[in-house]
Coordinates of C-alpha atoms in Angstrom, one line a residue:
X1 CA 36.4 210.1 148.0
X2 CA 36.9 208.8 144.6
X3 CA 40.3 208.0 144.4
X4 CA 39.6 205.6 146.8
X5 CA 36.9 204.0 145.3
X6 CA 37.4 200.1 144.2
X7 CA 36.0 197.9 142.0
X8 CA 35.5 194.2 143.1
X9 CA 34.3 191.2 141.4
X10 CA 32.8 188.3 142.6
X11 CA 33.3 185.0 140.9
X12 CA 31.0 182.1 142.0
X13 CA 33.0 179.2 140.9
X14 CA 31.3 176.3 142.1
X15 CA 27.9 177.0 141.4
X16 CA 26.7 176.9 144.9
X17 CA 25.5 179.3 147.3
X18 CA 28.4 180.7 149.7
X19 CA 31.5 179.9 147.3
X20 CA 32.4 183.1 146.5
X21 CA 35.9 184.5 145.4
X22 CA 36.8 188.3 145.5
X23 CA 38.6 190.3 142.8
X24 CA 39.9 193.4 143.0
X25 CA 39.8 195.2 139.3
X26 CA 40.3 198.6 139.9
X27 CA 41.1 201.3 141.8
X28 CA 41.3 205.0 142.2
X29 CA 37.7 205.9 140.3
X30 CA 34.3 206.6 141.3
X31 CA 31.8 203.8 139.1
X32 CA 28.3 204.8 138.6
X33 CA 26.0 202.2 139.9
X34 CA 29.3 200.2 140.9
X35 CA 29.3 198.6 136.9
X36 CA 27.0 197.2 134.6
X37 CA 27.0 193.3 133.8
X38 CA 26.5 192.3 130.2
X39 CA 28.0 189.1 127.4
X40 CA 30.0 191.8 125.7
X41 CA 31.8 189.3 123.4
X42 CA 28.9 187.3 123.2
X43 CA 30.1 183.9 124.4
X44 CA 27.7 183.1 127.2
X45 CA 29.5 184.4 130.1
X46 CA 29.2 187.9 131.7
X47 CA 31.6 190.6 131.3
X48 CA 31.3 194.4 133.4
X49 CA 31.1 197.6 132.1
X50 CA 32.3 200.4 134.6
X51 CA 31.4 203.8 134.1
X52 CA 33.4 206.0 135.4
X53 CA 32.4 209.4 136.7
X54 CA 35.8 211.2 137.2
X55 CA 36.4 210.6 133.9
X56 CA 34.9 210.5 129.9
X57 CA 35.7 206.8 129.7
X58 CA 34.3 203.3 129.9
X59 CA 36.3 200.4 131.3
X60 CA 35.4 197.0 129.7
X61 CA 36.6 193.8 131.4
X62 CA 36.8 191.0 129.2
X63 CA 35.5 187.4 130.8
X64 CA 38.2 185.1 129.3
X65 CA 37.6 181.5 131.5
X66 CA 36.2 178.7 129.9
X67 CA 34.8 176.4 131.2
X68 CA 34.0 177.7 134.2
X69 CA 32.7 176.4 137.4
X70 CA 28.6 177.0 136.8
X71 CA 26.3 174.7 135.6
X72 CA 24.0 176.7 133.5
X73 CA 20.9 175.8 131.6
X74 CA 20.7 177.5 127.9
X75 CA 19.0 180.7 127.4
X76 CA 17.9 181.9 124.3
X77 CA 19.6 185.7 123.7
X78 CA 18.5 185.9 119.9
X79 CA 15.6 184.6 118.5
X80 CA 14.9 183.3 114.8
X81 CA 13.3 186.1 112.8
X82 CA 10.4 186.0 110.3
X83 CA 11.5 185.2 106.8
X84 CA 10.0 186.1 103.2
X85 CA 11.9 184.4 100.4
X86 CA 10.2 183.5 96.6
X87 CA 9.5 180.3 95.3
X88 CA 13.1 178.5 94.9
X89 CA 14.9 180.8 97.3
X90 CA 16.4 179.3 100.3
X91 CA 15.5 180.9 103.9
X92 CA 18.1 180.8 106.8
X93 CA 17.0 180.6 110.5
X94 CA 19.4 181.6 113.1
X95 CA 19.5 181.5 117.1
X96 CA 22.1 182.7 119.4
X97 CA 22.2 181.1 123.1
X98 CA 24.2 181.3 126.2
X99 CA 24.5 178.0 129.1
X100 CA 27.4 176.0 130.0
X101 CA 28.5 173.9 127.0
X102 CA 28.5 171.7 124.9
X103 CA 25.1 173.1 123.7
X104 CA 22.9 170.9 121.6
X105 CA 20.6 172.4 119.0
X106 CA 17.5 170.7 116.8
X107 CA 15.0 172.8 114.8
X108 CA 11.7 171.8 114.0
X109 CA 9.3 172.9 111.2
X110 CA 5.6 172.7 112.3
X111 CA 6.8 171.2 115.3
X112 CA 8.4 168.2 113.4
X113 CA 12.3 167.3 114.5
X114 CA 14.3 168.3 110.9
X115 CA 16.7 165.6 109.9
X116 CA 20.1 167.0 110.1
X117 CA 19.3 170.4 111.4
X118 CA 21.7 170.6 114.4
X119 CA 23.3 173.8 114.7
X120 CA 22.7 177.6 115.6
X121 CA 21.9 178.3 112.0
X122 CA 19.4 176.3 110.1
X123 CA 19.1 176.8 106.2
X124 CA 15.9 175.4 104.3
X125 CA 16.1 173.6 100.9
X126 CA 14.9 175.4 97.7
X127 CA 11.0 176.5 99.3
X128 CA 7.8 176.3 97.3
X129 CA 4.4 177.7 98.0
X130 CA 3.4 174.4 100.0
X131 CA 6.3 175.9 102.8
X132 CA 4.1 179.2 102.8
X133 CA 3.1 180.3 106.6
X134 CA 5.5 177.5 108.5
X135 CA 6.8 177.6 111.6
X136 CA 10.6 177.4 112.7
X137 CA 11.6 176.9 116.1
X138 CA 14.9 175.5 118.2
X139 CA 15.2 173.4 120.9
X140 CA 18.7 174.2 122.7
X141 CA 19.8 172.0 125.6
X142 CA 22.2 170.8 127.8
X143 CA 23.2 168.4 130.7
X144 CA 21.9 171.4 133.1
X145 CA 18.3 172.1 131.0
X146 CA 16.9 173.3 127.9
X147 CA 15.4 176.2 126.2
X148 CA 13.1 176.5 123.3
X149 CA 13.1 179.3 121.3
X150 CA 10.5 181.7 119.8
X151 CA 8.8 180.5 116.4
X152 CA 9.4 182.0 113.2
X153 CA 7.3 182.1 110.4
X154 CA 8.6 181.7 106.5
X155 CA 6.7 183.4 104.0
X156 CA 6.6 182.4 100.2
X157 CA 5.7 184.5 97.2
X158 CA 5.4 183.2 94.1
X159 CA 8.5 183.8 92.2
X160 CA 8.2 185.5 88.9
X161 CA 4.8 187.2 89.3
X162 CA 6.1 191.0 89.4
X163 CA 4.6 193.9 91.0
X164 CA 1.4 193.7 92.8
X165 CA -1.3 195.8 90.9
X166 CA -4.7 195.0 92.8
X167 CA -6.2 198.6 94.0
X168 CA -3.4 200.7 92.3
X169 CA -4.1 204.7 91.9
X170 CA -1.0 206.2 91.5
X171 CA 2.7 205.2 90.4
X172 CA 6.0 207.0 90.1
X173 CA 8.8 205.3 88.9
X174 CA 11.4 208.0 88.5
X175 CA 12.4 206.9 85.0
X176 CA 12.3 210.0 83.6
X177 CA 15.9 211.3 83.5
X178 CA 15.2 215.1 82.8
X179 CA 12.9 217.8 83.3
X180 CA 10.6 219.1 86.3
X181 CA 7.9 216.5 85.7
X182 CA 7.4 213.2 87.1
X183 CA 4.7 211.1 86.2
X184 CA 1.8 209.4 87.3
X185 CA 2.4 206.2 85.3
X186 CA -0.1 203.7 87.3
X187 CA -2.2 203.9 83.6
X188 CA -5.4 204.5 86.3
X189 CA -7.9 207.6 85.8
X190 CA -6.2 210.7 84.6
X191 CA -2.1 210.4 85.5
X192 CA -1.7 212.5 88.7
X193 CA 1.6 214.1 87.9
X194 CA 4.3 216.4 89.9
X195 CA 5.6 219.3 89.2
X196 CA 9.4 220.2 90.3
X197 CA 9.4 223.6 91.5
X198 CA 13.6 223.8 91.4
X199 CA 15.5 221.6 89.1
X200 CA 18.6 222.9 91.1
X201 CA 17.7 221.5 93.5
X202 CA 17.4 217.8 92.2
X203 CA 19.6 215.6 90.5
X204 CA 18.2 212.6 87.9
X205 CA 20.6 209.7 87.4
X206 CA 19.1 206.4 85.7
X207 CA 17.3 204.6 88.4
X208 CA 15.8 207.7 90.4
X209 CA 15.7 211.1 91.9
X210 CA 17.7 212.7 94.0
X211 CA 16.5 215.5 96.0
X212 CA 19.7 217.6 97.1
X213 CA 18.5 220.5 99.1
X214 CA 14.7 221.7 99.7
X215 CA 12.1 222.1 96.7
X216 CA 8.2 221.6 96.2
X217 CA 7.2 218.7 94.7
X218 CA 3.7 218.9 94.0
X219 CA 0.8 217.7 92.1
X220 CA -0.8 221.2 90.2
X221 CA -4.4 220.3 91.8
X222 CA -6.1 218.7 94.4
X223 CA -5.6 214.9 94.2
X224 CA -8.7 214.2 93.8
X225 CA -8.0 210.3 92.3
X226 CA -6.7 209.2 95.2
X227 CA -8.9 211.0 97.5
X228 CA -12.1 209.7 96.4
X229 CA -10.8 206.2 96.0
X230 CA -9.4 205.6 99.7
X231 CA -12.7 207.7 100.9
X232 CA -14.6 205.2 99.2
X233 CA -13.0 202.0 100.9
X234 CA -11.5 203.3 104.3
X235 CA -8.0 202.0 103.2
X236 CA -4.9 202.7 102.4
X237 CA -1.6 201.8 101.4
X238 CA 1.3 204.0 101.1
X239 CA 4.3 202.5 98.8
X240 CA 7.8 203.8 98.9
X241 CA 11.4 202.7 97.5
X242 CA 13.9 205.0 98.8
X243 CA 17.2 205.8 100.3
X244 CA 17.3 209.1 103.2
X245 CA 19.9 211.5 102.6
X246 CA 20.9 211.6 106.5
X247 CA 19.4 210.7 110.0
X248 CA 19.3 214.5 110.9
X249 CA 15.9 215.3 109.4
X250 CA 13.1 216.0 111.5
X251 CA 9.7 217.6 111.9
X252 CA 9.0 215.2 110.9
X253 CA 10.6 215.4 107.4
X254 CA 7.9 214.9 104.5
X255 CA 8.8 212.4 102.4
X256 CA 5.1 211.1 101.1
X257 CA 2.1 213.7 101.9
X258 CA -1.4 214.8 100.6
X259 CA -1.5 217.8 103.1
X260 CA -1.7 221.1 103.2
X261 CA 0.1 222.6 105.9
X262 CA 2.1 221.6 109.4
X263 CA -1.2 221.2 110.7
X264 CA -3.5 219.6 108.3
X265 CA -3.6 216.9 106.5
X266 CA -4.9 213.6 104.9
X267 CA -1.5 211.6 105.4
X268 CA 1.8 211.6 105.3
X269 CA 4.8 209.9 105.5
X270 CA 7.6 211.6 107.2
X271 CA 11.3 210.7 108.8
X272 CA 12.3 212.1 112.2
X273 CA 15.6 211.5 112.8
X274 CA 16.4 207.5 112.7
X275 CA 12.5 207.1 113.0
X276 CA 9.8 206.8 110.4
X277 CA 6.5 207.9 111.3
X278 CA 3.3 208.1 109.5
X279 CA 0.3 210.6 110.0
X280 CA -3.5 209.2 109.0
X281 CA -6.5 212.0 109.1
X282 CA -9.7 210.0 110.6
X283 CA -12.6 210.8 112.4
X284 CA -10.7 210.3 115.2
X285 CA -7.1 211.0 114.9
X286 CA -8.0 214.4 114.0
X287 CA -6.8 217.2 111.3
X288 CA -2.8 216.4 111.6
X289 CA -3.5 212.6 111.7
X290 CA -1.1 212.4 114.8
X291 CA -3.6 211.5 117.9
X292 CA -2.0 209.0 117.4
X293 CA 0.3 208.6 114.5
X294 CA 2.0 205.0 114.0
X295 CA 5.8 205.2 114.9
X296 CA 8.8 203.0 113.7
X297 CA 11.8 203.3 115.7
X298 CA 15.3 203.0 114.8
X299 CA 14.9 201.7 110.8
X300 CA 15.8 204.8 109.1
X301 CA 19.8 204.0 108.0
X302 CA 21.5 204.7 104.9
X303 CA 20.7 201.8 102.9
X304 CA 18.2 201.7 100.6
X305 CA 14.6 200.9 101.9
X306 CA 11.3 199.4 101.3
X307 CA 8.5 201.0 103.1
X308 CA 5.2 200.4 103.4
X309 CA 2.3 201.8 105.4
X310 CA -1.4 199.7 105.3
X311 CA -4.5 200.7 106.6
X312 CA -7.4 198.4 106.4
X313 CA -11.3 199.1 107.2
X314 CA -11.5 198.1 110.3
X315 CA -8.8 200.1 111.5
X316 CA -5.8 197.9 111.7
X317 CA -2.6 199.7 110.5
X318 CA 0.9 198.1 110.1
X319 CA 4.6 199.4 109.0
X320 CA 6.7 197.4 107.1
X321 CA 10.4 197.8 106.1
X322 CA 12.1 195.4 103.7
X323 CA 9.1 192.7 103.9
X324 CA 9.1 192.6 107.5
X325 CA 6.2 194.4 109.9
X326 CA 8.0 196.7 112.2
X327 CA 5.1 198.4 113.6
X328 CA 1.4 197.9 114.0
X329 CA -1.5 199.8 115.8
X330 CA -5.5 200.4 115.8
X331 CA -5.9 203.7 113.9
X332 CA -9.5 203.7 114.2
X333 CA -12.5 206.0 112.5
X334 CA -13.3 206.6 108.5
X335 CA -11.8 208.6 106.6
X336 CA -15.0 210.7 105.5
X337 CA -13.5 213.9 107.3
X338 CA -10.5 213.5 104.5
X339 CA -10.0 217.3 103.0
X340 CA -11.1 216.8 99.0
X341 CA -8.6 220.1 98.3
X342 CA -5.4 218.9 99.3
X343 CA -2.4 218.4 97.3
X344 CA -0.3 215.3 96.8
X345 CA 3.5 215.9 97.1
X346 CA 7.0 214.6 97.9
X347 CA 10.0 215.4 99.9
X348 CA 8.6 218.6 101.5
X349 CA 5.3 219.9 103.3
X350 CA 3.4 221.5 100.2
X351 CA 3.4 225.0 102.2
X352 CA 6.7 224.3 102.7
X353 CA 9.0 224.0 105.9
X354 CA 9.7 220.5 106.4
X355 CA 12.0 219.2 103.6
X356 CA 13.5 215.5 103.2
X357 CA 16.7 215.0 101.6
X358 CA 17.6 211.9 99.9
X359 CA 16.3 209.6 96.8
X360 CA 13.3 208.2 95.3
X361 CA 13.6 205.0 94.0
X362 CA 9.6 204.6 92.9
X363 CA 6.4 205.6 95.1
X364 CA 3.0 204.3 95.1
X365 CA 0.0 204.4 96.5
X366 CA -3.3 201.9 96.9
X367 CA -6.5 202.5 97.8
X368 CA -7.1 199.1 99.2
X369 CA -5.4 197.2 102.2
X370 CA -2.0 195.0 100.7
X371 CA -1.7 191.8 102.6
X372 CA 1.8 191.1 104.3
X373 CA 2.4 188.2 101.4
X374 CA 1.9 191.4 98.8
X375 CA 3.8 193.4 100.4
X376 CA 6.4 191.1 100.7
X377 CA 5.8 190.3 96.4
X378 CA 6.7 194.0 95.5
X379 CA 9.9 194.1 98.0
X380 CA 11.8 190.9 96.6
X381 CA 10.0 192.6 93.0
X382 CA 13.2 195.0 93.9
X383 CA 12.6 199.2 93.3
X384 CA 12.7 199.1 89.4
X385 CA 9.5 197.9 87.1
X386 CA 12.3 196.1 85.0
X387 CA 11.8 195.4 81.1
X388 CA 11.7 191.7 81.2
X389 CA 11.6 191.1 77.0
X390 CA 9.2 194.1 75.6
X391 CA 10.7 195.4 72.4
X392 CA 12.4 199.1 72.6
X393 CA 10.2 201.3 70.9
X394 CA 13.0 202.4 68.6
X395 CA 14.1 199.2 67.6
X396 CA 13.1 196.5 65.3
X397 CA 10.4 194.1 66.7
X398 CA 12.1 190.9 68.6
X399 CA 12.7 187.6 66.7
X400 CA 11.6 185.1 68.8
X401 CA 15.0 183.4 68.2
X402 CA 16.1 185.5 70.7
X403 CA 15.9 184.1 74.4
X404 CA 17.5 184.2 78.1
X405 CA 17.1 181.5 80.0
X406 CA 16.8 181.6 84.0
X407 CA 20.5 181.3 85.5
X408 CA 21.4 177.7 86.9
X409 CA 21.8 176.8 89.9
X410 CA 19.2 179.6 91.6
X411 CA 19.5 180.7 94.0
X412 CA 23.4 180.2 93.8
X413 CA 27.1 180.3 95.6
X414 CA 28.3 182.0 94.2
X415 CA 29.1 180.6 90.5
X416 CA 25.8 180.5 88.1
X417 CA 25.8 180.0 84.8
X418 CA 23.6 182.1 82.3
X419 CA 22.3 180.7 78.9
X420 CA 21.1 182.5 75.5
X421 CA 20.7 182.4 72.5
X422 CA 20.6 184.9 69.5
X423 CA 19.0 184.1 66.2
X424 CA 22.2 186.5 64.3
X425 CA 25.2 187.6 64.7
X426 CA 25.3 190.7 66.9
X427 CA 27.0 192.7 69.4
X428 CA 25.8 191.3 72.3
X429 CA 25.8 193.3 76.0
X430 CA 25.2 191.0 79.5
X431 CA 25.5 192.9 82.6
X432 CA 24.6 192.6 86.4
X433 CA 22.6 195.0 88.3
X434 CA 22.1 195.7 91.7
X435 CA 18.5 196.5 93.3
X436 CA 19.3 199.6 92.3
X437 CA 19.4 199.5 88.4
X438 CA 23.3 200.2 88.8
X439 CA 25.5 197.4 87.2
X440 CA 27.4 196.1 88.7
X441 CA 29.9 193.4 86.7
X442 CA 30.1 193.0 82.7
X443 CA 30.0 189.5 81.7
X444 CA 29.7 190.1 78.0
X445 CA 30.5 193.1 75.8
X446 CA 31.2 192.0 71.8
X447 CA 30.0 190.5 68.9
X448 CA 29.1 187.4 68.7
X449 CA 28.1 184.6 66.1
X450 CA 24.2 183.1 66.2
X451 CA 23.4 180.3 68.3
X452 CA 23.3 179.4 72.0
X453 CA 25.8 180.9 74.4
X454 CA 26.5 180.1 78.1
X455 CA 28.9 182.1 80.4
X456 CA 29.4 182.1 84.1
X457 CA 29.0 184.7 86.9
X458 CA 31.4 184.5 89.8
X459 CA 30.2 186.3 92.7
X460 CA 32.1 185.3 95.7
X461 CA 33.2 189.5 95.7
X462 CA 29.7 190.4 96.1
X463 CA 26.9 190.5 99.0
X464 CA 24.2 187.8 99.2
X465 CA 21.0 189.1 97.9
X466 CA 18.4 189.9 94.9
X467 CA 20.5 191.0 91.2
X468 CA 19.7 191.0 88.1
X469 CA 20.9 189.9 84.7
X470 CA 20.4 191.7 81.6
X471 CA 20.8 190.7 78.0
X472 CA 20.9 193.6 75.3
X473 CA 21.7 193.4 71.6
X474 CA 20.9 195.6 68.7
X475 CA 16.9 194.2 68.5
X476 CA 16.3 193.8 72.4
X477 CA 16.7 194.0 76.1
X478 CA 15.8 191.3 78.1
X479 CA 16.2 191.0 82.3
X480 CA 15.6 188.4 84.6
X481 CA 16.3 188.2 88.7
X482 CA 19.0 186.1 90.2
X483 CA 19.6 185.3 94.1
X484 CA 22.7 184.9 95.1
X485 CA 22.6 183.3 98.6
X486 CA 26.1 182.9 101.3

């Protein structure tokens, strides 16, 4: 009868076997399984979850003794995570554990005790490409034991060195604004550009493409540049900035493909709900490129994304999303069964019938194997090829009295200071972007007299991460990257 169900719990309070105490919690309900035991506040002690069938609810009882009467060696819950940072950036390790306090923590680099590093959350000095491929661990103890936790490894690009270029074949930046082309701007072989099929169905803004309901986005021809290329070497990497439009799309959605149908193929790049998943024709994954495919779970959110699919020669295949590998399996074969008549399109199968909603940010593809250090180069790179100091092509050429220096301190919390100079008097723009190419704060907007300027960017109402600064008078645009770190 489930009204006259109960729901004990039973406290050992001494830590030995036998000394138990009986609580009654609950009555009148039927529990599924009796109740599930988890840290739901995430203290280190165990709270219950009781599922109720009678009803559509869930009962949560809330452990609030401290203390307590156990003696409990640590246990690691959360493990530090791999980080990729550029030359100058600081990297933060964390690790969450549970045991009877107080807990002691030390972290190690390359198995070396770091002086001062004795908390839960460890933050590195200013890195440099020596600190490329260490290890981070913690050692977390107590007067009952101790635990040691997983290593993390730090990866460091160098800082500065732009987009990785090294087996490029196509590039789409979405810089274009207007019109029912986008294209090919990799400068390799002849440009491989897309046609729009609906410009109704898209909207341009001025750091990408939106795709707001289904349309064909094709190349006119086969694409044969990239074809022969990755047939040539085995190898493949698959580039994509971008931003879904919801996690109800499914088929999977096409969001990169060089296809021809549901059924055939040479890859593509699709979302199935909060999944990503990636299809690769071989020799032995067949026509559709899906026996088997590679699968990341649960990384398709709202947020804007960086993901990357790499195929080398020997069959080794990896997913990335936002510098980190999320996914990896052996896809294994050649690709000399590749179609050489299929098209290359975006946000839609090219017959049609499996459309992705959402916005393109810049997509690329390689017909070579990026390493994880490369990969990890073009995500803190950010989604925009950003002018850096070229000369606008309607505008006079650039005095070189004209300069913008690297903000001080960087990275920075979460006041920098920004220094210029200008050669003349001019009306002088300096802005901060996001990621995105949207700006974000305007630090300077007026005319001002020749010489060197500084001026100050408070960001203690923004989110830690990569921005940008950008300097713009009547003769130039100039833009540099900042890191703002909490």
């Amino acid at each position: 009868n489930p009204s006259q169900a109960n729901l004990f719990i039973f406290e050992n309070s001494d830590g030995q076997a036998g000394s138990w105490i009986q609580h009654l919690v609950y009555q009148g309900d039927e529990h599924h399984d009796g109740a599930r035991v988890v840290d739901i506040d995430g203290d280190g002690d165990l709270d219950i979850i009781s599922i109720g069938w009678g009803h559509d609810r869930v009962l949560l009882y809330e452990n609030k003794a401290t203390g307590g009467g156990g003696q409990t060696a640590p246990v690691i819950i959360t493990q530090p995570h791999d980080v990729t940072v550029a030359t100058g950036q600081v990297a933060t390790f964390s690790v969450v554990a549970s045991g009877s306090p107080p807990l002691q923590y030390q972290w190690q680099k390359n198995g070396v005790d770091i002086n001062g590093a004795t908390s839960s959350v460890y933050v590195t000095p200013p890195t440099t490409i020596a600190d490329n491929g260490s290890k981070y661990k913690c050692l977390v103890s107590n007067a009952f034991g101790n635990a040691q936790s997983n290593e993390a490894t730090l990866t460091v690009v160098q800082g500065g060195t732009g987009r990785v270029t090294r087996n490029l074949v196509s590039l789409y930046t979405f810089e274009e604004g207007t019109g029912n082309i986008i294209h090919d701007v990799s400068g390799v072989g002849s440009p491989l550009n897309l046609e729009i099929n609906n410009l109704s169905s898209v909207s341009w803004d001025s750091n990408g493409l939106n795709i707001l309901s289904p349309c064909q986005i094709n190349s006119t021809g086969a694409a044969e540049k990239i074809i022969d290329s990755c047939m040539a070497t085995n190898e493949i990497t698959i580039e994509a900035w971008l931003q879904t439009g919801n996690l109800n799309q499914t088929g999977p959605a096409r969001i990169v493909t060089l296809s021809e149908d549901y059924y055939n193929r040479n890859f593509t790049v699709g979302q199935s709900s909060s999944d990503y998943d990636v299809r690769l024709r071989t020799t032995t994954t067949g026509n559709n490129g899906n026996n088997p495919s590679l699968t990341v779970m649960n990384m398709v959110s709202a947020n804007l994304c960086h993901l990357v699919y790499v195929r080398d020669v020997s069959g080794q295949a990896q997913i990335y999303v936002d510098g980190v590998q999320k996914a990896n399996a052996t896809i294994a074969g050649d690709f000399s069964n590749w179609s050489s008549a299929f098209k290359f399109g975006l946000a839609n199968e090219i017959s049609g019938g499996r459309p992705w909603l959402g916005k393109f940010y810049l997509v690329a593809i390689y017909n070579g194997a990026l390493t994880g250090t490369e990969i990890n180069q073009n995500y803190l790179s950010g989604p925009h090829i950003l002018d850096t100091g070229k000369n606008r092509q309607d505008k006079p050429i650039v005095s070189d009295g004209i300069q913008l220096f690297q903000n001080y301190p960087n990275p920075f919390n979460p006041v920098t200071s920004i220094t210029f100079n200008i050669d003349r008097p001019d009306h002088v723009s300096v802005v901060i972007l996001d990621v995105r190419g949207a700006v974000v704060d305007t630090l300077v907007a007026k005319y001002l007299p020749a010489g060197a300027h500084q001026i100050k960017w408070d960001a203690h109402n923004f989110a830690s991460g990569i921005y940008f600064y950008r300097l713009e008078t009547n003769h130039t645009v100039i833009t540099k990257k900042l890191l703002l770190v909490k």
